[in-house]
mmCIF file of C-alpha atoms in Angstrom:
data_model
loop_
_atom_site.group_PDB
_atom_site.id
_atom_site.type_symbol
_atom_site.label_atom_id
_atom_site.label_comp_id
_atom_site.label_asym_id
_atom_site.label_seq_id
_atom_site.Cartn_x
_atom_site.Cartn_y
_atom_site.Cartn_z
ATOM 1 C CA UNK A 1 0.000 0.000 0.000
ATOM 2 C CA UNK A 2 1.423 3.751 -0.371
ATOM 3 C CA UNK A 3 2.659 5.387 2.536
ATOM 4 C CA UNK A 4 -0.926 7.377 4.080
ATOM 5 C CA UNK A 5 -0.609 11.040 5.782
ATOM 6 C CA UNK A 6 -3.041 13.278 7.545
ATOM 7 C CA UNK A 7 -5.099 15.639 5.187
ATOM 8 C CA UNK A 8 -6.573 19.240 6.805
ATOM 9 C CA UNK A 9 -9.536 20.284 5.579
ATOM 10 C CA UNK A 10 -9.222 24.656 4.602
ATOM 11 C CA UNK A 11 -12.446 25.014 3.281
ATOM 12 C CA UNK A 12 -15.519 23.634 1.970
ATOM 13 C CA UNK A 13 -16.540 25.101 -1.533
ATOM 14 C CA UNK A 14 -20.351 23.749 -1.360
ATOM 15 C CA UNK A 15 -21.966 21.570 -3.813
ATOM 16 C CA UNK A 16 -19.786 20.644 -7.203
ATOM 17 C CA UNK A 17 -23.307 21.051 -8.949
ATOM 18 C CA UNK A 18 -24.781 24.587 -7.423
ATOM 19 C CA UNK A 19 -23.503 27.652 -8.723
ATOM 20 C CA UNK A 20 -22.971 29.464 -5.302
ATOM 21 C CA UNK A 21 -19.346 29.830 -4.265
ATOM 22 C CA UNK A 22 -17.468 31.065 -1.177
ATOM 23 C CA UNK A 23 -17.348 29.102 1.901
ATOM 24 C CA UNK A 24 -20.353 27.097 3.402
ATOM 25 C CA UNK A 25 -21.223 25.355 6.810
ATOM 26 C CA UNK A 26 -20.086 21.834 6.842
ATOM 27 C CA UNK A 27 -23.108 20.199 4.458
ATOM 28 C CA UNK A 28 -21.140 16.685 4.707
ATOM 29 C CA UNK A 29 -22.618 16.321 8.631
ATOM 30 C CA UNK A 30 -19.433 13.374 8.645
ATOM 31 C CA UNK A 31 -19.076 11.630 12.504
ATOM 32 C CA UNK A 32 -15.515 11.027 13.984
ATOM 33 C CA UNK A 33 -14.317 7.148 12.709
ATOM 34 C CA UNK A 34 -16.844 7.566 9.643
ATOM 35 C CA UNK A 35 -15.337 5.975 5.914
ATOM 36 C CA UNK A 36 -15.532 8.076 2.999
ATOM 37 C CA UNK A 37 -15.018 8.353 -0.895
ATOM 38 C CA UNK A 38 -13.530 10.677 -2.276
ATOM 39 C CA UNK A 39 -11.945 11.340 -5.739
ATOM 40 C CA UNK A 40 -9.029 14.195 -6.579
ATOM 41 C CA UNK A 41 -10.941 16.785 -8.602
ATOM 42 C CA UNK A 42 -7.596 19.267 -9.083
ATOM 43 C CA UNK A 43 -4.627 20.269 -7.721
ATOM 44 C CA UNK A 44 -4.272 24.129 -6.711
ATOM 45 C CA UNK A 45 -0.326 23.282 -6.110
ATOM 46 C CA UNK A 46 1.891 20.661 -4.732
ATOM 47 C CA UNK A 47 0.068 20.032 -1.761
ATOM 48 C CA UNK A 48 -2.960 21.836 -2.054
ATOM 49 C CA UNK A 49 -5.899 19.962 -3.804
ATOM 50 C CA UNK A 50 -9.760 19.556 -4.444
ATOM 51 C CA UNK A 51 -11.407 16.407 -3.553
ATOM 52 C CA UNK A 52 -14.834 15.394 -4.713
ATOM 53 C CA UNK A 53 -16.912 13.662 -2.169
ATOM 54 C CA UNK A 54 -20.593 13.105 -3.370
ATOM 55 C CA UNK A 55 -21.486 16.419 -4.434
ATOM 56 C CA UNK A 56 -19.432 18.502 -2.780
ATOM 57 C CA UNK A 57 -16.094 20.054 -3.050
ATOM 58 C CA UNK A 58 -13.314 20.331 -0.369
ATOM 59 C CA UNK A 59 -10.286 22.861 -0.828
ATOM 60 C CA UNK A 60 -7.883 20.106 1.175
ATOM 61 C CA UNK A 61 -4.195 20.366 2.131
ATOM 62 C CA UNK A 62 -1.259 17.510 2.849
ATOM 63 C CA UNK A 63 2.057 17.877 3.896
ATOM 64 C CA UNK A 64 3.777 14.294 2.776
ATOM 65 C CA UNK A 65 1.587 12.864 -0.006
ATOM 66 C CA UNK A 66 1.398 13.197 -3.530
ATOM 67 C CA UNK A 67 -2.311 12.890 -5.344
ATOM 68 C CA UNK A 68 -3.189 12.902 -8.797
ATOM 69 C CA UNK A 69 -6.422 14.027 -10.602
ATOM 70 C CA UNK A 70 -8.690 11.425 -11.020
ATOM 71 C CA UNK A 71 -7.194 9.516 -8.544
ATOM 72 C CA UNK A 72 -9.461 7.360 -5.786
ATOM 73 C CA UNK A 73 -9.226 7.648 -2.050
ATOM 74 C CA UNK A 74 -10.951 6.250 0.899
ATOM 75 C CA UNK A 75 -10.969 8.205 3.887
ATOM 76 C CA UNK A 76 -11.110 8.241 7.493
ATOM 77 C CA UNK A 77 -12.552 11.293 9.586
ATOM 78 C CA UNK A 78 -10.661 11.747 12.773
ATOM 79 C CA UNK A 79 -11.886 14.829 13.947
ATOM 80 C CA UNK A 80 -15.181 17.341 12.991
ATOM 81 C CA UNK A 81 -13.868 20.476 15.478
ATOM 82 C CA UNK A 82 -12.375 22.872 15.180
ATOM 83 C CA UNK A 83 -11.903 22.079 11.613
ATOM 84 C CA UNK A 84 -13.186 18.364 9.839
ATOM 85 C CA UNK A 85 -9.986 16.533 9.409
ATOM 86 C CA UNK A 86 -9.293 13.500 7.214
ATOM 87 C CA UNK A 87 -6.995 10.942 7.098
ATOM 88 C CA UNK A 88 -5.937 8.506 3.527
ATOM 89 C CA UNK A 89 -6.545 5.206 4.768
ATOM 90 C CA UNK A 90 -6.513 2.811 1.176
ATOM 91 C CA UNK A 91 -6.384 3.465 -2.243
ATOM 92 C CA UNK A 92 -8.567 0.812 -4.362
ATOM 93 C CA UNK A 93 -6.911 -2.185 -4.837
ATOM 94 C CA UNK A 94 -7.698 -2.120 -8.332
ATOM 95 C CA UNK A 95 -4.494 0.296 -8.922
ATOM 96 C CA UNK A 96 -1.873 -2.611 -8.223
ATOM 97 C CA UNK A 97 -3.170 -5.042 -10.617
ATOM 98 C CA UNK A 98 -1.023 -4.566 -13.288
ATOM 99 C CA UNK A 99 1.855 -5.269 -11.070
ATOM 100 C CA UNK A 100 3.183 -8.644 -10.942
ATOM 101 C CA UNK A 101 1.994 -11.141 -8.163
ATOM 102 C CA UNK A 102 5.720 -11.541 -6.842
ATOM 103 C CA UNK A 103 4.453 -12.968 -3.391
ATOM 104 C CA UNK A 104 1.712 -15.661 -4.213
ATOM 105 C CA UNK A 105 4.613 -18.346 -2.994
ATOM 106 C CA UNK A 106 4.437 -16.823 0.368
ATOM 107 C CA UNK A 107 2.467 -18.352 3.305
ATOM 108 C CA UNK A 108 0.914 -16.025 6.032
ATOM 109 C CA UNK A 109 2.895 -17.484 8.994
ATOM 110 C CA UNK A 110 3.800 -15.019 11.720
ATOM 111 C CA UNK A 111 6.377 -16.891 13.360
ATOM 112 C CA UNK A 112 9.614 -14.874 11.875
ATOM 113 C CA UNK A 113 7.705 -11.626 12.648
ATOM 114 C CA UNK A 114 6.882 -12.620 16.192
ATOM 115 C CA UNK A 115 10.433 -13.851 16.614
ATOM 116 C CA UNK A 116 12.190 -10.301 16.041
ATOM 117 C CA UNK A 117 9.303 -8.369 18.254
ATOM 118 C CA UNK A 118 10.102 -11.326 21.021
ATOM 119 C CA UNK A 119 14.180 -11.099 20.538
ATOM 120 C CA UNK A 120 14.766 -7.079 19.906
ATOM 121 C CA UNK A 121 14.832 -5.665 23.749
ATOM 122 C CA UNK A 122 14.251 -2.687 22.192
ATOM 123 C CA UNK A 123 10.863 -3.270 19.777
ATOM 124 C CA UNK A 124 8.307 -5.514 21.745
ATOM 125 C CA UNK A 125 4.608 -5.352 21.289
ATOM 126 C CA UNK A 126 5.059 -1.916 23.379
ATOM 127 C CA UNK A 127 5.969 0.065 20.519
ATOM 128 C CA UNK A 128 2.567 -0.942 18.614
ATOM 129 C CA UNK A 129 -0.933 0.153 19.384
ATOM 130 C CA UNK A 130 -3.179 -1.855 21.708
ATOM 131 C CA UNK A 131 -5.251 -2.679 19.168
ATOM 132 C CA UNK A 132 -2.526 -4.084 16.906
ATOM 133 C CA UNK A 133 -0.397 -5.751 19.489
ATOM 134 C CA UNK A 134 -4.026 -7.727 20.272
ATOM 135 C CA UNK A 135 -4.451 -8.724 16.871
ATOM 136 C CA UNK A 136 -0.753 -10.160 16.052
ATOM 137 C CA UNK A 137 -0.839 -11.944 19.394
ATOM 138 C CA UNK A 138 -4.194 -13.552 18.901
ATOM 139 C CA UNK A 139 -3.657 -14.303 14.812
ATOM 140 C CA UNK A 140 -0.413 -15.983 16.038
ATOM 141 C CA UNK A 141 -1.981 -17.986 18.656
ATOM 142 C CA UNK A 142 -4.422 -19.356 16.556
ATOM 143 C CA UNK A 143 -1.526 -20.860 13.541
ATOM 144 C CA UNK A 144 0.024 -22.479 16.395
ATOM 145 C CA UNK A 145 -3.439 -24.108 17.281
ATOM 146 C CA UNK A 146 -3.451 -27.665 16.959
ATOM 147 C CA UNK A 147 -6.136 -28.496 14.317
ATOM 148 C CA UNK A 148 -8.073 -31.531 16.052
ATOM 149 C CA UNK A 149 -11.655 -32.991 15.498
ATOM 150 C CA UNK A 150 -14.277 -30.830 14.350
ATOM 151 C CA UNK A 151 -12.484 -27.463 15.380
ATOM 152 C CA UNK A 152 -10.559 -26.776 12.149
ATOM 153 C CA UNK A 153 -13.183 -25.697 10.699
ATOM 154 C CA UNK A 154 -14.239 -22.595 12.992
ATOM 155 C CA UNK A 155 -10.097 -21.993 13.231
ATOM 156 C CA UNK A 156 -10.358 -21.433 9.989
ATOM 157 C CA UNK A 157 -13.093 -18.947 9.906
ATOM 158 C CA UNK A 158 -12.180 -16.639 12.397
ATOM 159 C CA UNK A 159 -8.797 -16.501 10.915
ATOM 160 C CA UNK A 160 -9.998 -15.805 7.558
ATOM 161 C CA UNK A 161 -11.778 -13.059 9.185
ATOM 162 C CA UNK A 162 -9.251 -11.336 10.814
ATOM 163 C CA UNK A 163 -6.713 -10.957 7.806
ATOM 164 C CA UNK A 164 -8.648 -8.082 6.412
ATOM 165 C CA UNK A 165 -9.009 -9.626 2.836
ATOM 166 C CA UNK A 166 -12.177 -7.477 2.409
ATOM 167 C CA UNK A 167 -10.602 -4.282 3.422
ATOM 168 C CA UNK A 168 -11.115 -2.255 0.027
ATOM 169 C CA UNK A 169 -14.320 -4.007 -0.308
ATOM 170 C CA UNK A 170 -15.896 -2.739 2.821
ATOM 171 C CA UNK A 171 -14.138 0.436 2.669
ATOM 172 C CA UNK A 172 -15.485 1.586 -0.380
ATOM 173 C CA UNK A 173 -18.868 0.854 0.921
ATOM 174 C CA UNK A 174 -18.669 3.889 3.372
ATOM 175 C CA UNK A 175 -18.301 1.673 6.727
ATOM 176 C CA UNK A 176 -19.242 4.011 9.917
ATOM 177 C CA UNK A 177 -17.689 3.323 13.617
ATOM 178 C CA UNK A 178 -19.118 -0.137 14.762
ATOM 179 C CA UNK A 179 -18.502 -1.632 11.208
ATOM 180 C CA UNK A 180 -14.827 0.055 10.350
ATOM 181 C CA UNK A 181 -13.800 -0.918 13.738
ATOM 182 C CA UNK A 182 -12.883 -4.879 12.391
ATOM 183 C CA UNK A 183 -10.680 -3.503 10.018
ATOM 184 C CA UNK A 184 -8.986 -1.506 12.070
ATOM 185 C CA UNK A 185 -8.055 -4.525 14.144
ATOM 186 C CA UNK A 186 -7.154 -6.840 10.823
ATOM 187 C CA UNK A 187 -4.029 -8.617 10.448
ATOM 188 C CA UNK A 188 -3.745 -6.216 7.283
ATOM 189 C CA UNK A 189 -3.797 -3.097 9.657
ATOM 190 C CA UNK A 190 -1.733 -4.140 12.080
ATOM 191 C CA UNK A 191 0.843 -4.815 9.098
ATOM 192 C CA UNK A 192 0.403 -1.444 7.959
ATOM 193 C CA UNK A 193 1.248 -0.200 11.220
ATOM 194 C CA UNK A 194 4.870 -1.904 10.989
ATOM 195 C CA UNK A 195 5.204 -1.186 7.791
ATOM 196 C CA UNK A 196 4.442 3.000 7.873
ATOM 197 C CA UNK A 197 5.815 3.584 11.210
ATOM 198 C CA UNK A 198 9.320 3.713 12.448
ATOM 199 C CA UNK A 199 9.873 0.939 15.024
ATOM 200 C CA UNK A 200 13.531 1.056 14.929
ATOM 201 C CA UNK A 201 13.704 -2.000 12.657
ATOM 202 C CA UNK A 202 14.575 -2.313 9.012
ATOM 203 C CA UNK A 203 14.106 -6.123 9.515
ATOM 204 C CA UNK A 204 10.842 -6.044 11.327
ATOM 205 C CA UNK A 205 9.549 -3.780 8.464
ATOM 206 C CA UNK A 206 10.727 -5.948 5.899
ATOM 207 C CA UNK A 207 9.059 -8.669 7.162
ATOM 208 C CA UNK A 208 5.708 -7.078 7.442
ATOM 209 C CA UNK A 209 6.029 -5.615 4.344
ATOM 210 C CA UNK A 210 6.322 -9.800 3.013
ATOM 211 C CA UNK A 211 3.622 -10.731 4.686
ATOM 212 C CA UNK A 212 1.271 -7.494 3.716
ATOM 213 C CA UNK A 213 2.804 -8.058 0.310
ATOM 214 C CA UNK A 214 1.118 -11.912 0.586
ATOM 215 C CA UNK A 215 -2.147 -10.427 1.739
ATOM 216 C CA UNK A 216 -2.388 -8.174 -1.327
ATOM 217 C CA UNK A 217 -1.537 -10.561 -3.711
ATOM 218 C CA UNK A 218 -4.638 -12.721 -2.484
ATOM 219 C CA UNK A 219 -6.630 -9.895 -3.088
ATOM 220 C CA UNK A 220 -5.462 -9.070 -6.378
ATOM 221 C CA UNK A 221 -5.993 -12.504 -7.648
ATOM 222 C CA UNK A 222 -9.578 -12.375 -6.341
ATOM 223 C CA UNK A 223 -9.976 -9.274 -8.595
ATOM 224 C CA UNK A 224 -8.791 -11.160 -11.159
ATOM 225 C CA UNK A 225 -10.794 -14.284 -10.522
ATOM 226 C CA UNK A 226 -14.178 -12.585 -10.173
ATOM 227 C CA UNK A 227 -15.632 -13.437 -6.951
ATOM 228 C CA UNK A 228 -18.990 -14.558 -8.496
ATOM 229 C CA UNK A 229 -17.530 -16.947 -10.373
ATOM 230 C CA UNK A 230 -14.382 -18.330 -8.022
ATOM 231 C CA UNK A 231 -13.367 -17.210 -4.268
ATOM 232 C CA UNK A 232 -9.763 -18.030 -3.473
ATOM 233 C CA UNK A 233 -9.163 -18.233 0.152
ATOM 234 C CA UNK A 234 -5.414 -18.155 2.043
ATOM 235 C CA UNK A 235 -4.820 -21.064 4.359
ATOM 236 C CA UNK A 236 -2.486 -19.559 6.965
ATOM 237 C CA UNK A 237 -1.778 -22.909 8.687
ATOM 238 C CA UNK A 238 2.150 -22.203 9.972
ATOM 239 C CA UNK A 239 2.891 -25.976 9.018
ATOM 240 C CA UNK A 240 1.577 -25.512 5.244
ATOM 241 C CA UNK A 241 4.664 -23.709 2.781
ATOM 242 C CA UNK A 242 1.954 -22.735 0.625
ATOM 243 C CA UNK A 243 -2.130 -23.118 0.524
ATOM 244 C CA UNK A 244 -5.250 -21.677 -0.673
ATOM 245 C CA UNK A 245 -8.497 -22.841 -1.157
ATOM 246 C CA UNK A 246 -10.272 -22.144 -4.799
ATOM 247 C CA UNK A 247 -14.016 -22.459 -4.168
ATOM 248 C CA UNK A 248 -16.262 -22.582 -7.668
ATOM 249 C CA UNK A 249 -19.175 -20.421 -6.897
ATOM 250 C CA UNK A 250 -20.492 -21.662 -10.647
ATOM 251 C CA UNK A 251 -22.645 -23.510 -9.053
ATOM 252 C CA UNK A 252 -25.158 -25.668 -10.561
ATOM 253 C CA UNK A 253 -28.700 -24.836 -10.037
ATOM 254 C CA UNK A 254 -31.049 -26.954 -11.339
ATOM 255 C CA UNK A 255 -34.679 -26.571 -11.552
ATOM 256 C CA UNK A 256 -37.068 -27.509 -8.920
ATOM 257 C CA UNK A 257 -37.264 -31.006 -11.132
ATOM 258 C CA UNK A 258 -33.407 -31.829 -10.872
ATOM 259 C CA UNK A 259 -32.633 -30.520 -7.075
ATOM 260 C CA UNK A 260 -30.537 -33.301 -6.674
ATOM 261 C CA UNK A 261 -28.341 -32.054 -9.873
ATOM 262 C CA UNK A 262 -27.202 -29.347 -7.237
ATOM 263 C CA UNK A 263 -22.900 -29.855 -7.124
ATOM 264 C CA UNK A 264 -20.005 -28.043 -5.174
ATOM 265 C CA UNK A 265 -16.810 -28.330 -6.324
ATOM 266 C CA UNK A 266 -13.449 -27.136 -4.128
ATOM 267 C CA UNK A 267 -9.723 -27.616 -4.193
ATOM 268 C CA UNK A 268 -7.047 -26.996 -1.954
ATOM 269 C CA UNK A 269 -3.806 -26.043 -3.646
ATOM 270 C CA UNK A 270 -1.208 -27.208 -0.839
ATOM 271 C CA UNK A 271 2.562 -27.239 -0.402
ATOM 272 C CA UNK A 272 4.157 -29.047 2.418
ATOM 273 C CA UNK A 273 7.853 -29.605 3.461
ATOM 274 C CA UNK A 274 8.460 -33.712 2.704
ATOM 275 C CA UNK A 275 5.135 -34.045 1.052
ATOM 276 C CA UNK A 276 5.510 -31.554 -1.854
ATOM 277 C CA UNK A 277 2.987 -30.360 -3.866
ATOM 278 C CA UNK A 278 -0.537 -31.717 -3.466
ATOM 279 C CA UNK A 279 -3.417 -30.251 -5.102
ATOM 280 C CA UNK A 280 -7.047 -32.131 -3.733
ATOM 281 C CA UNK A 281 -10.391 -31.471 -5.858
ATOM 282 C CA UNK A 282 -14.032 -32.282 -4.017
ATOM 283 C CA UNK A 283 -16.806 -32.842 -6.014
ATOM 284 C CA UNK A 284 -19.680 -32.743 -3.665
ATOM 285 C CA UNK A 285 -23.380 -33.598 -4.532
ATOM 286 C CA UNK A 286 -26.588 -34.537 -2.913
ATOM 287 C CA UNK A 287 -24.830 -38.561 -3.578
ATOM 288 C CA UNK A 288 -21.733 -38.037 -1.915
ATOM 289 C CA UNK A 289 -18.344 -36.913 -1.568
ATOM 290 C CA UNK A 290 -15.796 -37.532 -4.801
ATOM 291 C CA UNK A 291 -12.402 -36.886 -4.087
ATOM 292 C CA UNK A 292 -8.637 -36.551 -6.359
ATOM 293 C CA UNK A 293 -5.342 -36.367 -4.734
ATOM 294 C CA UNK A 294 -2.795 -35.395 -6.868
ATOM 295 C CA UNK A 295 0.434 -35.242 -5.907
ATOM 296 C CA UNK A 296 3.998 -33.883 -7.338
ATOM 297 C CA UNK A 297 4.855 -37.609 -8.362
ATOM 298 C CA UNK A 298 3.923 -40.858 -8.418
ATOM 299 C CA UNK A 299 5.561 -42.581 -5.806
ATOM 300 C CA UNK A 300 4.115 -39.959 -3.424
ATOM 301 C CA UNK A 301 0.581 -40.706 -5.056
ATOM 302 C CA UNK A 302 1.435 -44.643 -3.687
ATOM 303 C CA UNK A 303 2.663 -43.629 -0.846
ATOM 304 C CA UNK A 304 -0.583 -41.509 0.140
ATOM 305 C CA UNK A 305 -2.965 -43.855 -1.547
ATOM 306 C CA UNK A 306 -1.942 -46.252 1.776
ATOM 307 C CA UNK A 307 -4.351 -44.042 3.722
ATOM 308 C CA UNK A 308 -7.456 -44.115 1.836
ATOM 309 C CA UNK A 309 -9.056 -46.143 4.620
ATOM 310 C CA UNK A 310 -8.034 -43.863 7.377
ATOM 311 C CA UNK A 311 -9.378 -41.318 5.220
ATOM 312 C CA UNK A 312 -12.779 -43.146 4.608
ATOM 313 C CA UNK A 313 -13.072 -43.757 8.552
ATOM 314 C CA UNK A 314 -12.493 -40.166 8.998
ATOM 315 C CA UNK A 315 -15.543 -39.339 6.656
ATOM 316 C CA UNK A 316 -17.983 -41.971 7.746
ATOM 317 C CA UNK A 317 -20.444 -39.420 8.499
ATOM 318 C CA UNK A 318 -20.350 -38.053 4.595
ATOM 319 C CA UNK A 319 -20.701 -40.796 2.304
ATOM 320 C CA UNK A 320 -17.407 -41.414 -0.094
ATOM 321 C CA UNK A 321 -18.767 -42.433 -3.411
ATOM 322 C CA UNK A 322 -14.996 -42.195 -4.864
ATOM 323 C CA UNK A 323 -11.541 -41.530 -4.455
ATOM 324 C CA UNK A 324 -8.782 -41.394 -6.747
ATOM 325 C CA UNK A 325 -4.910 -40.764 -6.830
ATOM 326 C CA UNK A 326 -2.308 -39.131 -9.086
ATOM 327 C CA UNK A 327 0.794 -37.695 -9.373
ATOM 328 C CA UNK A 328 1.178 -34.490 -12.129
ATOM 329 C CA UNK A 329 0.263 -32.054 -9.543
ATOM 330 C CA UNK A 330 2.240 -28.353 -9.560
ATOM 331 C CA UNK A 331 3.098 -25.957 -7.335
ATOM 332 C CA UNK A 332 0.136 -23.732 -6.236
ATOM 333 C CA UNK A 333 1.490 -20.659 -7.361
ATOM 334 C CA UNK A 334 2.027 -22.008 -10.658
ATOM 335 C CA UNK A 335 -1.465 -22.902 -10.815
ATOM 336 C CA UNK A 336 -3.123 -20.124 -9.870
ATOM 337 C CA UNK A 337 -0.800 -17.779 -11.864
ATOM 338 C CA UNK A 338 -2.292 -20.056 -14.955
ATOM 339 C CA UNK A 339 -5.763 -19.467 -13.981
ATOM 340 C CA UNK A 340 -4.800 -15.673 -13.183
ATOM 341 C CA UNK A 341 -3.043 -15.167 -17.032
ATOM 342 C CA UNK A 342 -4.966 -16.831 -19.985
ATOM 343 C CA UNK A 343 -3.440 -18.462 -22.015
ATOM 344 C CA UNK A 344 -1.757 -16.270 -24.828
ATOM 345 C CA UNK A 345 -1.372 -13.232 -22.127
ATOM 346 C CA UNK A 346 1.346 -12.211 -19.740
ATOM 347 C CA UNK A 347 2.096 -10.897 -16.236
ATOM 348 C CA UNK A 348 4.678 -8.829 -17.866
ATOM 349 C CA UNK A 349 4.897 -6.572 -20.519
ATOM 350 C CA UNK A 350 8.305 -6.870 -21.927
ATOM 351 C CA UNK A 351 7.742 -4.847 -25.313
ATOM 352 C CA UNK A 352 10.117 -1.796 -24.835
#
């Protein structure tokens, strides 16, 4: 994300579509915490500027950013009096996807992280906000978790919900207080915090800016993906190298007549250290469970074909109506970078 910095409001200029000018009361009626759009109408000079919000037109001023016209903002109020006072708090995603998905091979683990805040006498969780010293501790406790019986599952949600994935989303939605305070306390935001703020550490920001870098890369492939057709999901499980889960939200809806036509289909995209590559497709339907392991070669596709009865006793209460096992499978981020780029296109343009 770029670097953010407080914006003072100097005046408001009233509606962009009346014809009265000169200064006017505060027509936005905006409440401390609340999330804005805004768009860069013109700049007046280097670090004066006009932003559009709705219909109306703020004369704004910043000290340590640089804006564009045209450009998109969401925005934070932090204070209404004496003056209304905003701060940058995201530009859309959308921006970064022409930018190549360097970090896709990354996994979300927080160990190395934790480890220099733990070591350095002189960083600790002190240095960060409550709020984001709460949120690494917690996201951290939970990938050390051991993932037993029926409890992955929920594991799994609540982490999914704390990374912040839906960050832009929500933002541009205009959040208010209750709603923009579960952002604030995302894993996302709490990486920002390392990454924009001087802790003393070049290697603690590097390795927040790797795992925000991770983060962002899962969002730009969701762009890409279109989330009514497929939602990719991280796996931050510290023990995986690599994993996501592709969901196909294609699904098929029959008529009335042919309910029982009604399919899911998932895959997890794994990479584990002795295992390899493994890549597992469910096919689930109103018969059954049909699942594929593939794995990176065939003598692991033997070797992991020995538990297929574990596997079945594990799922006795979700009928197995096949399972099969193979061994072509790649590495996840070559697999989604082939779903990202069709076939023909490129991440990079290398015309000069």
């Amino acid at each position: 994300m770029e670097s953010i910095a407080p914006i003072l409001s100097s005046a408001i200029l009233g509606s962009s579509t009346s014809n009265t000018g000169g200064q006017q009361q505060n027509t936005f009626q905006m409440q401390e915490g609340q999330i804005v759009n805004a768009l860069v109408g013109e700049t007046k000079s280097a670090d004066t500027f006009i932003l559009n919000i709705g219909e109306n037109r703020l004369l704004a001023k910043a000290d340590s950013v640089t804006l564009s016209p045209g450009q998109s903002l969401q925005l934070q109020v932090t204070a209404t009096k004496p003056q209304l006072e905003l701060k940058i708090i995201a530009a859309p995603l959308q921006q970064y996807l022409g930018k190549a998905l360097t970090f896709l091979a990354q996994n979300l683990d927080l160990s190395p992280l934790i480890q220099i805040l733990q070591e350095s006498t002189s960083l600790g969780m002190g240095n960060l906000s409550d709020a984001s010293a709460k949120t690494l501790e917690s996201f951290f406790a939970q990938q050390q978790r051991p993932l037993a019986g029926n409890e992955g599952g929920e594991v799994l949600r609540r982490m999914l919900e704390g990374i912040g994935l839906q960050t832009e989303a929500q933002l541009s939605q205009g959040l208010k207080n209750a709603e923009a305070g579960s952002l604030i306390n995302s894993l996302k935001s709490a990486l920002l915090e390392i990454v924009q703020q001087d802790l003393g550490s070049e290697t603690l920001k590097e390795a927040g800016k790797t795992l925000l870098s991770t983060i962002e890369s899962f969002q730009l492939s969701q762009l890409r993906l279109d989330h009514d057709k497929t939602l990719i999901l991280p796996l931050p499980f510290a023990f995986l190298d690599q994993g996501y889960l592709l969901i196909d939200n294609k699904q098929e809806q029959g008529s009335e007549a042919h309910e029982e036509a009604r399919q899911m289909h998932f895959s997890l995209h794994l990479a584990l250290t002795g295992l390899g590559n493994l890549h597992i497709d469910f096919l689930q339907t109103e018969g059954g469970l049909w699942m594929r392991f593939n794995c990176d070669s065939q003598e692991k596709a033997e070797f992991v074909a020995q538990f297929s009865d574990e596997l079945k006793e594990q799922l006795a209460d979700l009928p197995l109506q096949g399972i099969s096992f193979a061994g072509t499978a790649n590495p996840p981020g070559a697999d989604l970078v082939r779903m990202l780029v069709p076939a023909g296109q490129f991440l990079l343009n290398t015309k000069v």
